[in-house]
CSV table of C-alpha atoms in Angstrom, one decimal:
chain,number,residue,atom,x,y,z
A,1,MET,CA,153.9,115.1,-76.0
A,2,THR,CA,153.1,111.5,-74.9
A,3,ALA,CA,155.3,108.5,-75.6
A,4,THR,CA,152.7,107.0,-77.9
A,5,ALA,CA,152.9,110.1,-80.1
A,6,ALA,CA,156.4,109.3,-81.1
A,7,ALA,CA,155.5,107.9,-84.5
A,8,ASP,CA,153.9,111.2,-85.4
A,9,ARG,CA,157.1,113.2,-84.7
A,10,PRO,CA,159.6,113.9,-87.5
A,11,ALA,CA,162.5,111.5,-87.6
A,12,HIS,CA,165.7,112.6,-85.8
A,13,PRO,CA,169.2,111.7,-86.9
A,14,PRO,CA,170.8,109.0,-84.7
A,15,VAL,CA,172.9,110.1,-81.8
A,16,VAL,CA,174.6,106.7,-81.8
A,17,ARG,CA,174.3,103.6,-83.9
A,18,LEU,CA,175.6,100.1,-82.9
A,19,ASP,CA,176.1,97.5,-85.6
A,20,GLY,CA,177.0,93.9,-85.1
A,21,ILE,CA,178.1,94.3,-81.5
A,22,ALA,CA,179.4,90.9,-80.1
A,23,LYS,CA,180.8,90.2,-76.7
A,24,SER,CA,181.8,87.0,-75.0
A,25,PHE,CA,183.0,86.1,-71.5
A,26,GLY,CA,184.8,82.8,-71.9
A,27,ALA,CA,182.2,80.3,-73.1
A,28,VAL,CA,179.3,82.6,-72.3
A,29,LYS,CA,178.2,84.7,-75.3
A,30,ALA,CA,176.6,87.8,-73.8
A,31,LEU,CA,176.0,89.6,-77.1
A,32,ALA,CA,175.6,87.9,-80.4
A,33,GLY,CA,175.7,90.7,-83.1
A,34,VAL,CA,173.4,93.4,-81.8
A,35,ASP,CA,172.2,96.4,-83.9
A,36,LEU,CA,170.8,99.4,-82.1
A,37,SER,CA,170.3,103.1,-82.8
A,38,VAL,CA,169.0,106.0,-80.7
A,39,GLY,CA,167.9,109.3,-82.2
A,40,ALA,CA,168.2,112.8,-80.8
A,41,GLY,CA,165.2,113.6,-78.7
A,42,GLU,CA,164.1,109.9,-78.5
A,43,CYS,CA,163.6,107.8,-75.4
A,44,LEU,CA,164.3,104.2,-76.3
A,45,GLY,CA,163.0,101.6,-73.9
A,46,LEU,CA,165.2,98.5,-73.6
A,47,VAL,CA,163.7,95.4,-72.0
A,48,GLY,CA,164.5,91.8,-71.5
A,49,HIS,CA,165.1,89.2,-68.8
A,50,ASN,CA,168.1,89.4,-66.5
A,51,GLY,CA,171.0,87.9,-68.5
A,52,ALA,CA,169.5,89.0,-71.9
A,53,GLY,CA,172.5,91.2,-72.5
A,54,LYS,CA,171.0,94.7,-71.8
A,55,SER,CA,173.6,95.8,-69.3
A,56,THR,CA,176.5,94.3,-71.2
A,57,LEU,CA,175.4,96.2,-74.3
A,58,MET,CA,175.1,99.5,-72.3
A,59,ASN,CA,178.5,98.9,-70.8
A,60,VAL,CA,179.9,98.6,-74.4
A,61,LEU,CA,178.1,101.9,-75.4
A,62,ALA,CA,179.3,103.6,-72.2
A,63,GLY,CA,182.9,102.6,-72.9
A,64,THR,CA,183.4,100.4,-69.8
A,65,LEU,CA,183.6,97.3,-72.0
A,66,GLY,CA,185.2,96.8,-75.3
A,67,PRO,CA,183.3,94.9,-78.0
A,68,ASP,CA,184.8,91.8,-79.5
A,69,HIS,CA,183.3,92.7,-82.9
A,70,GLY,CA,181.1,95.5,-84.3
A,71,THR,CA,181.0,99.2,-84.9
A,72,ILE,CA,180.0,102.2,-82.7
A,73,GLU,CA,179.0,105.2,-84.7
A,74,VAL,CA,178.7,108.6,-83.2
A,75,GLY,CA,177.9,111.4,-85.6
A,76,GLY,CA,178.2,109.0,-88.5
A,77,GLU,CA,181.8,108.1,-87.6
A,78,ASP,CA,182.9,104.7,-86.5
A,79,ARG,CA,184.7,105.1,-83.1
A,80,ALA,CA,184.8,101.5,-81.9
A,81,ALA,CA,188.6,101.5,-82.0
A,82,GLY,CA,189.8,103.1,-78.8
A,83,TRP,CA,186.3,103.7,-77.5
A,84,ASP,CA,186.4,104.0,-73.7
A,85,VAL,CA,184.7,106.0,-70.9
A,86,GLY,CA,186.7,109.1,-71.6
A,87,ARG,CA,185.8,109.2,-75.3
A,88,ALA,CA,182.2,108.3,-74.6
A,89,HIS,CA,181.9,111.2,-72.1
A,90,ALA,CA,183.6,113.6,-74.5
A,91,SER,CA,181.1,112.5,-77.2
A,92,GLY,CA,178.2,113.3,-75.0
A,93,VAL,CA,177.3,109.7,-73.9
A,94,ARG,CA,176.6,109.2,-70.2
A,95,CYS,CA,175.5,106.2,-68.2
A,96,VAL,CA,173.7,105.7,-64.9
A,97,PHE,CA,174.7,102.1,-64.0
A,98,GLN,CA,172.4,99.7,-62.1
A,99,GLU,CA,175.2,99.2,-59.7
A,100,LEU,CA,176.1,102.7,-58.5
A,101,SER,CA,179.5,104.1,-59.4
A,102,LEU,CA,179.8,107.0,-57.0
A,103,CYS,CA,182.9,107.3,-54.7
A,104,PRO,CA,181.3,106.7,-51.2
A,105,ASN,CA,184.2,108.4,-49.3
A,106,LEU,CA,183.7,111.7,-51.3
A,107,THR,CA,181.1,114.4,-50.9
A,108,VAL,CA,178.3,115.0,-53.4
A,109,ALA,CA,180.3,118.0,-54.8
A,110,GLU,CA,183.5,116.0,-55.0
A,111,ASN,CA,181.7,113.3,-57.0
A,112,ALA,CA,180.6,115.9,-59.4
A,113,ARG,CA,184.2,117.1,-59.8
A,114,VAL,CA,185.3,113.5,-60.6
A,115,PHE,CA,182.8,113.6,-63.5
A,116,HIS,CA,183.9,117.0,-64.7
A,117,PRO,CA,187.7,117.5,-64.5
A,118,SER,CA,187.2,121.0,-66.1
A,119,LEU,CA,186.0,122.1,-62.7
A,120,ARG,CA,189.4,123.3,-61.3
A,121,GLY,CA,191.0,126.3,-59.7
A,122,TRP,CA,189.9,128.5,-56.9
A,123,GLY,CA,186.3,127.8,-55.8
A,124,TRP,CA,185.9,124.6,-57.8
A,125,LYS,CA,184.1,122.9,-54.9
A,126,ARG,CA,181.5,125.6,-54.6
A,127,ARG,CA,180.9,125.5,-58.4
A,128,ALA,CA,180.7,121.7,-58.4
A,129,GLY,CA,178.3,121.8,-55.5
A,130,ARG,CA,176.1,124.4,-57.2
A,131,LEU,CA,176.2,122.4,-60.5
A,132,ILE,CA,175.0,119.1,-58.9
A,133,VAL,CA,172.4,120.6,-56.5
A,134,ASP,CA,170.8,122.7,-59.3
A,135,ARG,CA,170.3,119.5,-61.3
A,136,LEU,CA,169.0,117.7,-58.2
A,137,ASP,CA,166.5,120.5,-57.7
A,138,ALA,CA,165.4,120.2,-61.3
A,139,ILE,CA,164.9,116.5,-61.2
A,140,PHE,CA,163.9,115.7,-57.6
A,141,PRO,CA,162.3,118.7,-55.8
A,142,ASP,CA,162.6,118.5,-52.0
A,143,HIS,CA,165.4,115.9,-52.4
A,144,GLY,CA,167.0,116.9,-49.0
A,145,ILE,CA,170.6,116.4,-50.3
A,146,SER,CA,173.4,119.0,-49.8
A,147,ALA,CA,176.6,119.4,-51.7
A,148,GLY,CA,178.7,118.6,-48.6
A,149,ASP,CA,177.0,115.3,-47.8
A,150,VAL,CA,179.4,112.3,-47.9
A,151,VAL,CA,177.9,109.9,-50.4
A,152,GLY,CA,178.5,106.9,-48.2
A,153,ASP,CA,176.3,108.4,-45.5
A,154,LEU,CA,173.3,108.8,-47.9
A,155,SER,CA,170.6,106.2,-48.2
A,156,ILE,CA,170.7,104.1,-51.4
A,157,GLY,CA,167.8,106.1,-52.8
A,158,ARG,CA,169.5,109.4,-52.4
A,159,ARG,CA,172.8,107.9,-53.8
A,160,GLN,CA,170.7,107.0,-56.8
A,161,MET,CA,169.4,110.5,-57.1
A,162,VAL,CA,172.9,111.9,-57.0
A,163,GLU,CA,174.1,109.5,-59.7
A,164,ILE,CA,171.2,110.4,-62.0
A,165,ALA,CA,171.6,114.1,-61.4
A,166,ARG,CA,175.3,113.9,-62.1
A,167,ALA,CA,174.7,112.2,-65.5
A,168,PHE,CA,172.6,115.2,-66.6
A,169,THR,CA,175.1,117.9,-65.6
A,170,VAL,CA,176.9,119.8,-68.3
A,171,THR,CA,180.2,121.7,-68.3
A,172,ASP,CA,182.6,121.6,-71.3
A,173,ALA,CA,181.5,118.3,-72.7
A,174,PRO,CA,178.2,118.0,-74.6
A,175,LEU,CA,175.2,116.0,-73.4
A,176,LYS,CA,173.7,114.0,-76.2
A,177,LEU,CA,172.6,110.6,-74.7
A,178,VAL,CA,171.9,109.4,-71.2
A,179,ILE,CA,171.7,105.7,-70.5
A,180,LEU,CA,169.5,104.9,-67.5
A,181,ASP,CA,169.9,101.3,-66.3
A,182,GLU,CA,167.1,100.5,-63.8
A,183,PRO,CA,167.2,104.2,-62.6
A,184,THR,CA,164.1,103.9,-60.4
A,185,SER,CA,165.1,100.6,-58.7
A,186,SER,CA,166.1,102.4,-55.4
A,187,LEU,CA,163.5,105.3,-55.7
A,188,ASP,CA,160.1,105.5,-54.1
A,189,ALA,CA,157.0,106.0,-56.2
A,190,VAL,CA,157.1,109.8,-56.0
A,191,SER,CA,160.8,110.2,-56.8
A,192,ALA,CA,160.4,107.7,-59.7
A,193,GLU,CA,157.6,109.7,-61.3
A,194,GLN,CA,159.7,112.9,-60.9
A,195,LEU,CA,162.5,111.3,-62.8
A,196,LEU,CA,160.3,110.0,-65.6
A,197,HIS,CA,158.7,113.4,-65.9
A,198,PHE,CA,162.2,114.9,-66.3
A,199,VAL,CA,163.2,112.3,-68.9
A,200,ARG,CA,160.2,113.2,-71.0
A,201,ALA,CA,161.1,116.9,-70.7
A,202,ALA,CA,164.8,116.2,-71.6
A,203,THR,CA,163.8,114.4,-74.8
A,204,GLU,CA,161.7,117.4,-75.8
A,205,GLU,CA,164.9,119.4,-75.6
A,206,GLY,CA,166.7,117.0,-78.0
A,207,ILE,CA,168.5,114.8,-75.5
A,208,GLY,CA,168.5,111.0,-76.3
A,209,CYS,CA,167.8,108.5,-73.5
A,210,ILE,CA,167.9,104.8,-73.2
A,211,LEU,CA,165.7,103.6,-70.4
A,212,ILE,CA,166.1,100.1,-69.0
A,213,SER,CA,163.4,99.0,-66.6
A,214,HIS,CA,161.8,95.8,-65.4
A,215,LEU,CA,158.8,97.9,-64.4
A,216,LEU,CA,157.1,97.7,-67.8
A,217,HIS,CA,154.6,100.5,-67.1
A,218,GLU,CA,157.6,102.9,-66.9
A,219,ILE,CA,158.6,101.8,-70.4
A,220,LEU,CA,155.1,102.1,-71.8
A,221,ASP,CA,154.5,105.5,-70.2
A,222,THR,CA,157.9,107.0,-71.2
A,223,ALA,CA,159.5,105.4,-74.2
A,224,HIS,CA,158.9,106.4,-77.8
A,225,ARG,CA,160.3,103.2,-79.1
A,226,VAL,CA,160.9,99.8,-77.4
A,227,VAL,CA,163.6,97.2,-78.1
A,228,VAL,CA,163.3,93.7,-76.6
A,229,MET,CA,166.5,91.6,-76.1
A,230,ARG,CA,166.7,87.9,-75.4
A,231,ASP,CA,169.8,85.7,-75.2
A,232,GLY,CA,172.1,88.4,-76.4
A,233,ARG,CA,170.1,89.4,-79.4
A,234,VAL,CA,167.4,92.0,-80.4
A,235,VAL,CA,164.2,90.1,-80.9
A,236,ALA,CA,161.8,93.1,-81.3
A,237,ASP,CA,162.1,96.8,-82.2
A,238,ARG,CA,158.9,98.7,-82.5
A,239,GLU,CA,157.3,102.1,-82.0
A,240,ASN,CA,155.4,102.5,-78.7
A,241,ARG,CA,152.0,102.6,-80.4
A,242,GLY,CA,149.5,100.1,-79.1
A,243,LEU,CA,152.1,98.2,-77.1
A,244,THR,CA,150.8,96.4,-74.0
A,245,ARG,CA,152.5,94.9,-71.0
A,246,ASP,CA,151.4,91.4,-72.0
A,247,GLY,CA,152.8,91.9,-75.5
A,248,LEU,CA,156.2,92.9,-74.1
A,249,VAL,CA,156.2,90.0,-71.7
A,250,ALA,CA,155.4,87.7,-74.7
A,251,ASP,CA,158.3,89.2,-76.7
A,252,MET,CA,160.6,88.6,-73.8
A,253,GLY,CA,159.8,84.9,-74.0
A,254,ALA,CA,158.0,84.6,-70.7
A,255,VAL,CA,154.6,83.0,-70.0
A,256,ALA,CA,152.2,85.7,-69.1
A,257,ARG,CA,150.5,84.3,-66.0
A,258,GLN,CA,147.8,86.2,-64.2
A,259,GLU,CA,147.5,84.4,-60.8
A,260,ALA,CA,145.3,86.1,-58.3
A,261,THR,CA,148.1,86.1,-55.7
A,262,ALA,CA,146.4,88.6,-53.4
A,263,ALA,CA,143.1,86.7,-53.1
A,264,ARG,CA,143.9,84.9,-49.9
A,265,GLY,CA,141.0,86.2,-47.9
A,266,PRO,CA,140.7,86.7,-44.1
A,267,HIS,CA,142.4,84.3,-41.8
A,268,ASP,CA,142.8,83.8,-38.0
A,269,ARG,CA,146.1,85.4,-37.3
A,270,GLU,CA,145.9,84.5,-33.6
A,271,ALA,CA,145.9,80.8,-34.5
A,272,ARG,CA,149.6,80.9,-35.4
A,273,ASP,CA,152.6,81.4,-33.1
A,274,VAL,CA,154.3,84.8,-33.2
A,275,ARG,CA,157.7,84.7,-34.9
A,276,ALA,CA,158.7,88.4,-34.6
A,277,THR,CA,157.6,91.7,-33.1
A,278,ASP,CA,158.9,95.2,-33.3
A,279,ARG,CA,157.5,97.7,-30.8
A,280,GLY,CA,160.0,100.3,-32.1
A,281,SER,CA,157.8,100.9,-35.0
A,282,ALA,CA,154.7,101.7,-32.9
A,283,GLY,CA,153.4,105.2,-33.4
A,284,PRO,CA,150.8,107.2,-31.3
A,285,ALA,CA,148.1,104.6,-32.2
A,286,GLY,CA,150.3,101.8,-30.8
A,287,ILE,CA,150.3,99.6,-33.9
A,288,GLU,CA,153.2,97.1,-33.6
A,289,LEU,CA,154.8,95.0,-36.3
A,290,VAL,CA,153.7,91.4,-35.6
A,291,ALA,CA,154.7,88.5,-37.9
A,292,ARG,CA,153.5,85.0,-37.4
A,293,ARG,CA,154.4,81.5,-38.7
A,294,GLY,CA,153.5,81.1,-42.4
A,295,GLU,CA,152.9,84.8,-43.0
A,296,VAL,CA,154.2,87.1,-45.7
A,297,VAL,CA,154.1,90.6,-44.1
A,298,GLY,CA,154.6,93.6,-46.3
A,299,LEU,CA,156.2,96.9,-45.2
A,300,ALA,CA,155.1,99.9,-47.4
A,301,GLY,CA,155.3,103.7,-47.5
A,302,LEU,CA,157.7,106.2,-48.9
A,303,ALA,CA,161.3,105.2,-49.0
A,304,GLY,CA,163.4,106.1,-45.9
A,305,HIS,CA,160.4,106.2,-43.5
A,306,GLY,CA,161.6,103.5,-41.1
A,307,GLN,CA,161.1,100.2,-42.9
A,308,THR,CA,164.8,99.3,-43.2
A,309,ASP,CA,165.4,100.4,-39.6
A,310,ALA,CA,162.7,97.9,-38.5
A,311,LEU,CA,164.2,95.1,-40.5
A,312,LEU,CA,167.7,95.8,-39.0
A,313,ARG,CA,166.3,95.9,-35.5
A,314,LEU,CA,164.8,92.5,-36.0
A,315,TYR,CA,168.0,91.2,-37.5
A,316,LYS,CA,170.1,92.4,-34.6
A,317,ALA,CA,167.7,90.8,-32.2
A,318,GLY,CA,168.0,87.6,-34.1
A,319,GLN,CA,171.8,87.8,-33.7
A,320,GLY,CA,171.5,88.3,-30.0
A,321,GLN,CA,172.5,92.0,-30.2
A,322,ARG,CA,170.7,94.8,-28.4
A,323,ALA,CA,167.7,96.0,-30.4
A,324,PRO,CA,165.2,97.9,-28.2
A,325,GLY,CA,161.6,96.9,-29.0
A,326,ALA,CA,162.4,94.0,-31.2
A,327,ASP,CA,161.9,90.3,-30.4
A,328,VAL,CA,162.4,87.2,-32.5
A,329,ALA,CA,161.6,83.6,-31.7
A,330,ALA,CA,163.4,81.8,-34.5
A,331,PRO,CA,166.6,82.1,-36.5
A,332,CYS,CA,166.7,85.0,-39.0
A,333,ALA,CA,168.2,85.6,-42.4
A,334,TYR,CA,168.5,89.0,-44.1
A,335,ILE,CA,168.2,89.6,-47.9
A,336,ALA,CA,169.7,93.0,-48.8
A,337,GLY,CA,168.4,95.1,-51.6
A,338,ASP,CA,171.8,96.8,-52.0
A,339,ARG,CA,173.5,93.6,-53.1
A,340,GLN,CA,176.9,95.1,-54.0
A,341,THR,CA,177.6,96.6,-50.6
A,342,GLU,CA,175.4,94.5,-48.2
A,343,GLY,CA,174.8,91.2,-50.0
A,344,ILE,CA,177.3,89.4,-52.2
A,345,LEU,CA,180.8,88.4,-51.3
A,346,PRO,CA,182.5,89.6,-54.6
A,347,LEU,CA,185.7,87.5,-54.2
A,348,TRP,CA,183.8,84.3,-53.6
A,349,SER,CA,182.3,81.7,-56.0
A,350,ILE,CA,178.5,81.4,-56.6
A,351,ALA,CA,178.6,78.2,-54.5
A,352,GLN,CA,180.3,79.9,-51.6
A,353,ASN,CA,177.9,82.8,-51.7
A,354,ILE,CA,174.9,80.4,-51.5
A,355,THR,CA,176.2,78.2,-48.7
A,356,VAL,CA,178.0,80.7,-46.4
A,357,ARG,CA,174.9,81.0,-44.2
A,358,SER,CA,174.8,77.2,-43.8
A,359,TYR,CA,178.4,76.4,-42.9
A,360,GLY,CA,177.5,75.1,-39.5
A,361,ALA,CA,175.3,72.5,-41.0
A,362,LEU,CA,177.8,71.6,-43.7
A,363,ARG,CA,180.7,70.7,-41.4
A,364,ARG,CA,182.2,67.3,-41.0
A,365,GLY,CA,184.0,67.5,-37.7
A,366,LEU,CA,186.0,70.7,-37.7
A,367,LEU,CA,186.2,71.0,-41.5
A,368,LEU,CA,183.7,72.0,-44.2
A,369,ASP,CA,182.4,69.1,-46.3
A,370,LEU,CA,183.1,70.4,-49.8
A,371,ALA,CA,181.0,67.7,-51.4
A,372,ARG,CA,178.0,68.6,-49.4
A,373,GLU,CA,178.6,72.3,-50.0
A,374,ARG,CA,178.6,71.7,-53.8
A,375,GLU,CA,175.5,69.5,-53.5
A,376,MET,CA,173.6,72.3,-51.7
A,377,ALA,CA,174.7,74.9,-54.2
A,378,GLU,CA,173.7,72.7,-57.2
A,379,ALA,CA,170.4,71.9,-55.7
A,380,TRP,CA,169.5,75.6,-55.2
A,381,ARG,CA,170.9,76.5,-58.6
A,382,GLU,CA,168.3,74.1,-60.1
A,383,LYS,CA,165.5,75.1,-57.7
A,384,ILE,CA,165.7,78.8,-58.1
A,385,ARG,CA,167.0,78.7,-61.7
A,386,ILE,CA,170.3,80.5,-61.4
A,387,ARG,CA,171.7,81.0,-64.9
A,388,THR,CA,175.2,79.8,-64.7
A,389,PRO,CA,177.1,76.8,-66.3
A,390,ASP,CA,179.2,76.3,-63.2
A,391,VAL,CA,178.5,77.2,-59.5
A,392,ASP,CA,182.3,77.4,-59.0
A,393,ASN,CA,182.3,80.6,-61.2
A,394,ASN,CA,182.8,83.9,-59.4
A,395,ILE,CA,179.6,85.6,-58.3
A,396,LEU,CA,180.4,88.6,-60.4
A,397,SER,CA,180.0,86.4,-63.6
A,398,LEU,CA,176.2,86.5,-63.0
A,399,SER,CA,173.8,89.2,-64.1
A,400,GLY,CA,172.3,91.5,-61.4
A,401,GLY,CA,169.1,89.5,-61.2
A,402,ASN,CA,170.9,86.2,-60.9
A,403,GLN,CA,173.1,87.6,-58.1
A,404,GLN,CA,169.9,88.5,-56.3
A,405,LYS,CA,168.7,84.9,-56.8
A,406,VAL,CA,171.9,83.8,-55.0
A,407,LEU,CA,171.0,85.9,-52.0
A,408,PHE,CA,167.5,84.3,-51.9
A,409,ALA,CA,169.1,80.9,-52.1
A,410,ARG,CA,171.5,81.7,-49.3
A,411,ALA,CA,168.6,82.6,-47.0
A,412,LEU,CA,166.3,79.8,-48.0
A,413,ALA,CA,169.0,77.1,-47.9
A,414,SER,CA,169.7,78.0,-44.3
A,415,ASP,CA,167.9,77.2,-41.1
A,416,ALA,CA,166.3,80.6,-40.9
A,417,GLN,CA,162.6,80.6,-40.1
A,418,ILE,CA,162.3,84.4,-40.3
A,419,VAL,CA,163.4,85.9,-43.6
A,420,LEU,CA,163.8,89.7,-43.6
A,421,MET,CA,163.7,91.2,-47.1
A,422,ASP,CA,164.9,94.8,-47.7
A,423,ASP,CA,163.5,95.6,-51.2
A,424,PRO,CA,165.3,92.7,-52.7
A,425,MET,CA,163.7,92.6,-56.1
A,426,ARG,CA,165.0,95.9,-57.4
A,427,GLY,CA,166.1,95.5,-61.0
A,428,VAL,CA,164.9,91.9,-61.4
A,429,ASP,CA,162.9,90.9,-64.5
A,430,VAL,CA,159.2,90.0,-64.4
A,431,GLU,CA,159.6,86.3,-64.9
A,432,THR,CA,162.3,86.0,-62.2
A,433,LYS,CA,160.1,87.9,-59.9
A,434,ARG,CA,157.2,85.4,-60.5
A,435,GLU,CA,159.5,82.5,-59.8
A,436,VAL,CA,160.6,84.1,-56.5
A,437,TYR,CA,157.1,85.0,-55.5
A,438,ASP,CA,156.0,81.4,-56.0
A,439,LEU,CA,159.0,80.2,-54.0
A,440,ILE,CA,158.1,82.6,-51.1
A,441,ARG,CA,154.5,81.4,-51.0
A,442,ALA,CA,155.7,77.8,-51.0
A,443,GLU,CA,158.2,78.4,-48.2
A,444,ALA,CA,155.5,80.3,-46.2
A,445,GLY,CA,153.3,77.3,-46.6
A,446,LYS,CA,155.9,75.3,-44.8
A,447,GLY,CA,155.8,77.7,-41.8
A,448,ARG,CA,158.5,80.2,-42.7
A,449,CYS,CA,157.8,83.8,-41.9
A,450,PHE,CA,158.7,86.6,-44.4
A,451,ILE,CA,158.9,90.3,-43.6
A,452,TRP,CA,159.2,92.1,-46.9
A,453,TYR,CA,159.9,95.8,-47.5
A,454,THR,CA,159.3,96.8,-51.1
A,455,THR,CA,159.0,100.0,-53.0
A,456,GLU,CA,157.0,98.2,-55.8
A,457,MET,CA,153.2,98.4,-55.1
A,458,GLU,CA,152.5,95.3,-57.2
A,459,GLU,CA,154.7,93.2,-54.9
A,460,LEU,CA,152.6,94.0,-51.9
A,461,LEU,CA,149.8,91.9,-53.5
A,462,ASN,CA,151.8,88.9,-52.5
A,463,CYS,CA,151.5,89.7,-48.8
A,464,ASP,CA,149.0,88.5,-46.2
A,465,HIS,CA,148.9,92.0,-44.7
A,466,VAL,CA,150.8,95.3,-45.1
A,467,TYR,CA,152.1,97.7,-42.6
A,468,VAL,CA,152.4,101.3,-43.9
A,469,TYR,CA,155.2,103.5,-42.5
A,470,ARG,CA,155.3,107.2,-42.2
A,471,GLU,CA,158.1,109.2,-40.4
A,472,GLY,CA,159.4,106.1,-38.7
A,473,THR,CA,156.2,104.7,-37.3
A,474,ILE,CA,153.4,102.4,-38.5
A,475,VAL,CA,150.3,104.3,-39.5
A,476,ALA,CA,148.2,101.5,-41.0
A,477,ASP,CA,147.9,97.7,-41.0
A,478,LEU,CA,146.0,96.6,-44.1
A,479,PRO,CA,145.0,92.9,-44.5
A,480,ALA,CA,145.1,91.4,-48.0
A,481,GLN,CA,141.4,91.6,-48.6
A,482,ASP,CA,141.3,95.3,-47.8
A,483,PHE,CA,144.6,96.3,-49.4
A,484,THR,CA,144.6,98.9,-52.2
A,485,GLU,CA,147.2,101.2,-53.7
A,486,GLU,CA,145.0,104.2,-52.8
A,487,LYS,CA,145.0,103.2,-49.1
A,488,VAL,CA,148.8,102.9,-49.0
A,489,LEU,CA,149.3,106.3,-50.7
A,490,HIS,CA,146.6,107.8,-48.5
A,491,SER,CA,148.3,106.7,-45.4
A,492,SER,CA,151.8,107.6,-46.7
A,493,PHE,CA,151.1,111.2,-47.3
A,494,ARG,CA,148.2,112.4,-45.2
A,495,ASP,CA,148.6,113.4,-41.6
A,496,GLU,CA,145.6,111.6,-40.2
A,497,GLN,CA,144.5,109.1,-37.6
A,498,PRO,CA,146.2,105.7,-38.4
A,499,GLU,CA,144.1,103.0,-40.0
A,500,THR,CA,144.0,99.7,-38.2
A,501,VAL,CA,141.7,97.6,-40.3
A,502,GLY,CA,142.1,94.0,-39.5
A,503,ALA,CA,145.0,94.5,-37.2
């Protein structure tokens, strides 16, 4: 059954119903009386800009935050009083958070045991391992994860797979509703489609799902009903019949612009000085990564095929460390996609997170000039539209997308002329992405060089040319005027002679 056929299905009783949910953090009103219900066997799409209140609402539903006001009904009974993670789990409500919640020092099987305390006694580790691997097999065939793998040693994509699979495992507690908060943000295109196919199958079996995604095609292809949030309120709630991407963007309050960002045409690459090279990515055909002044260079291909390794080699070379095959000719900055473990400094303020890369330029004698630090932070708050009333607030007071903006501000406020981007726009809303895309093009126009790994095909349209990786090497170099999704997929999967158009 397709998502658009939802209105033809018989109505299902709600798994959960939220009425008048309000939540404030100091002077910031994150939720202003939200009503929401999800039926058994229904996939509810939840969309809105970063800071709209989506993740806060899901944290309330999952029991990790208590509401200031409102009711939480499960099975027709108000359970808001004393509602927490344990009661939510016992009631069949699970959540896959945007910021992963696995224990990195434990194995995959041990993380399953944390989720299911009923797995005890002799042989519990074997049973936990079988439970999680069976679910991984069902959702992500050929996932390459074993029960004994330490989670911290896995790539972020595979950690995401484990978190998702764990949410769908069942022991003594029922499974009624799974909240998926940006579940494909760390997955490649193939794994993302496997997950969405599984979600559609799960709803056919009566499981309710809430799908949050800034990739609106995922919502339109999967959800039966779509709710739009803005400024802590629900502003639209409609069946997924005849909905379009532009309609959803309009509901979200964004201006639907359709710039032809990819229409840059051919240009003389040899006319500009080389800022960075990486011979370590060269495969049998000898295609090397070359990035020049003013270029936005894309790195594509399936996740885990060498793109991040190339960025890290270049970054190490920029720091004066040994990085075989990598050469850089200007200062580098690195924007991590895994912001929680590789990006933000969680104990520091927003201002400190922005300026830390620029401390050398902000000194007055031996001391940091605090007035200049605040001036820089305020300037970038305005320029990149970081949503906060005060840059002295802790970085964790920001939504995920605004935290990511801080990482961009940190790189762009610095003296770096080479900006290395490791899939940094995961889980960022469409309007914020457009703002960042415009900023990248503006900075490239000033001579900065961007090397951008992304798992989102649409983002590659912002690049001057794209290197496609397979099994650790570059197998194609596609200039903007020849770039198509088909060529990227063709090069990613087929074992053929590399394509060097325009290289």
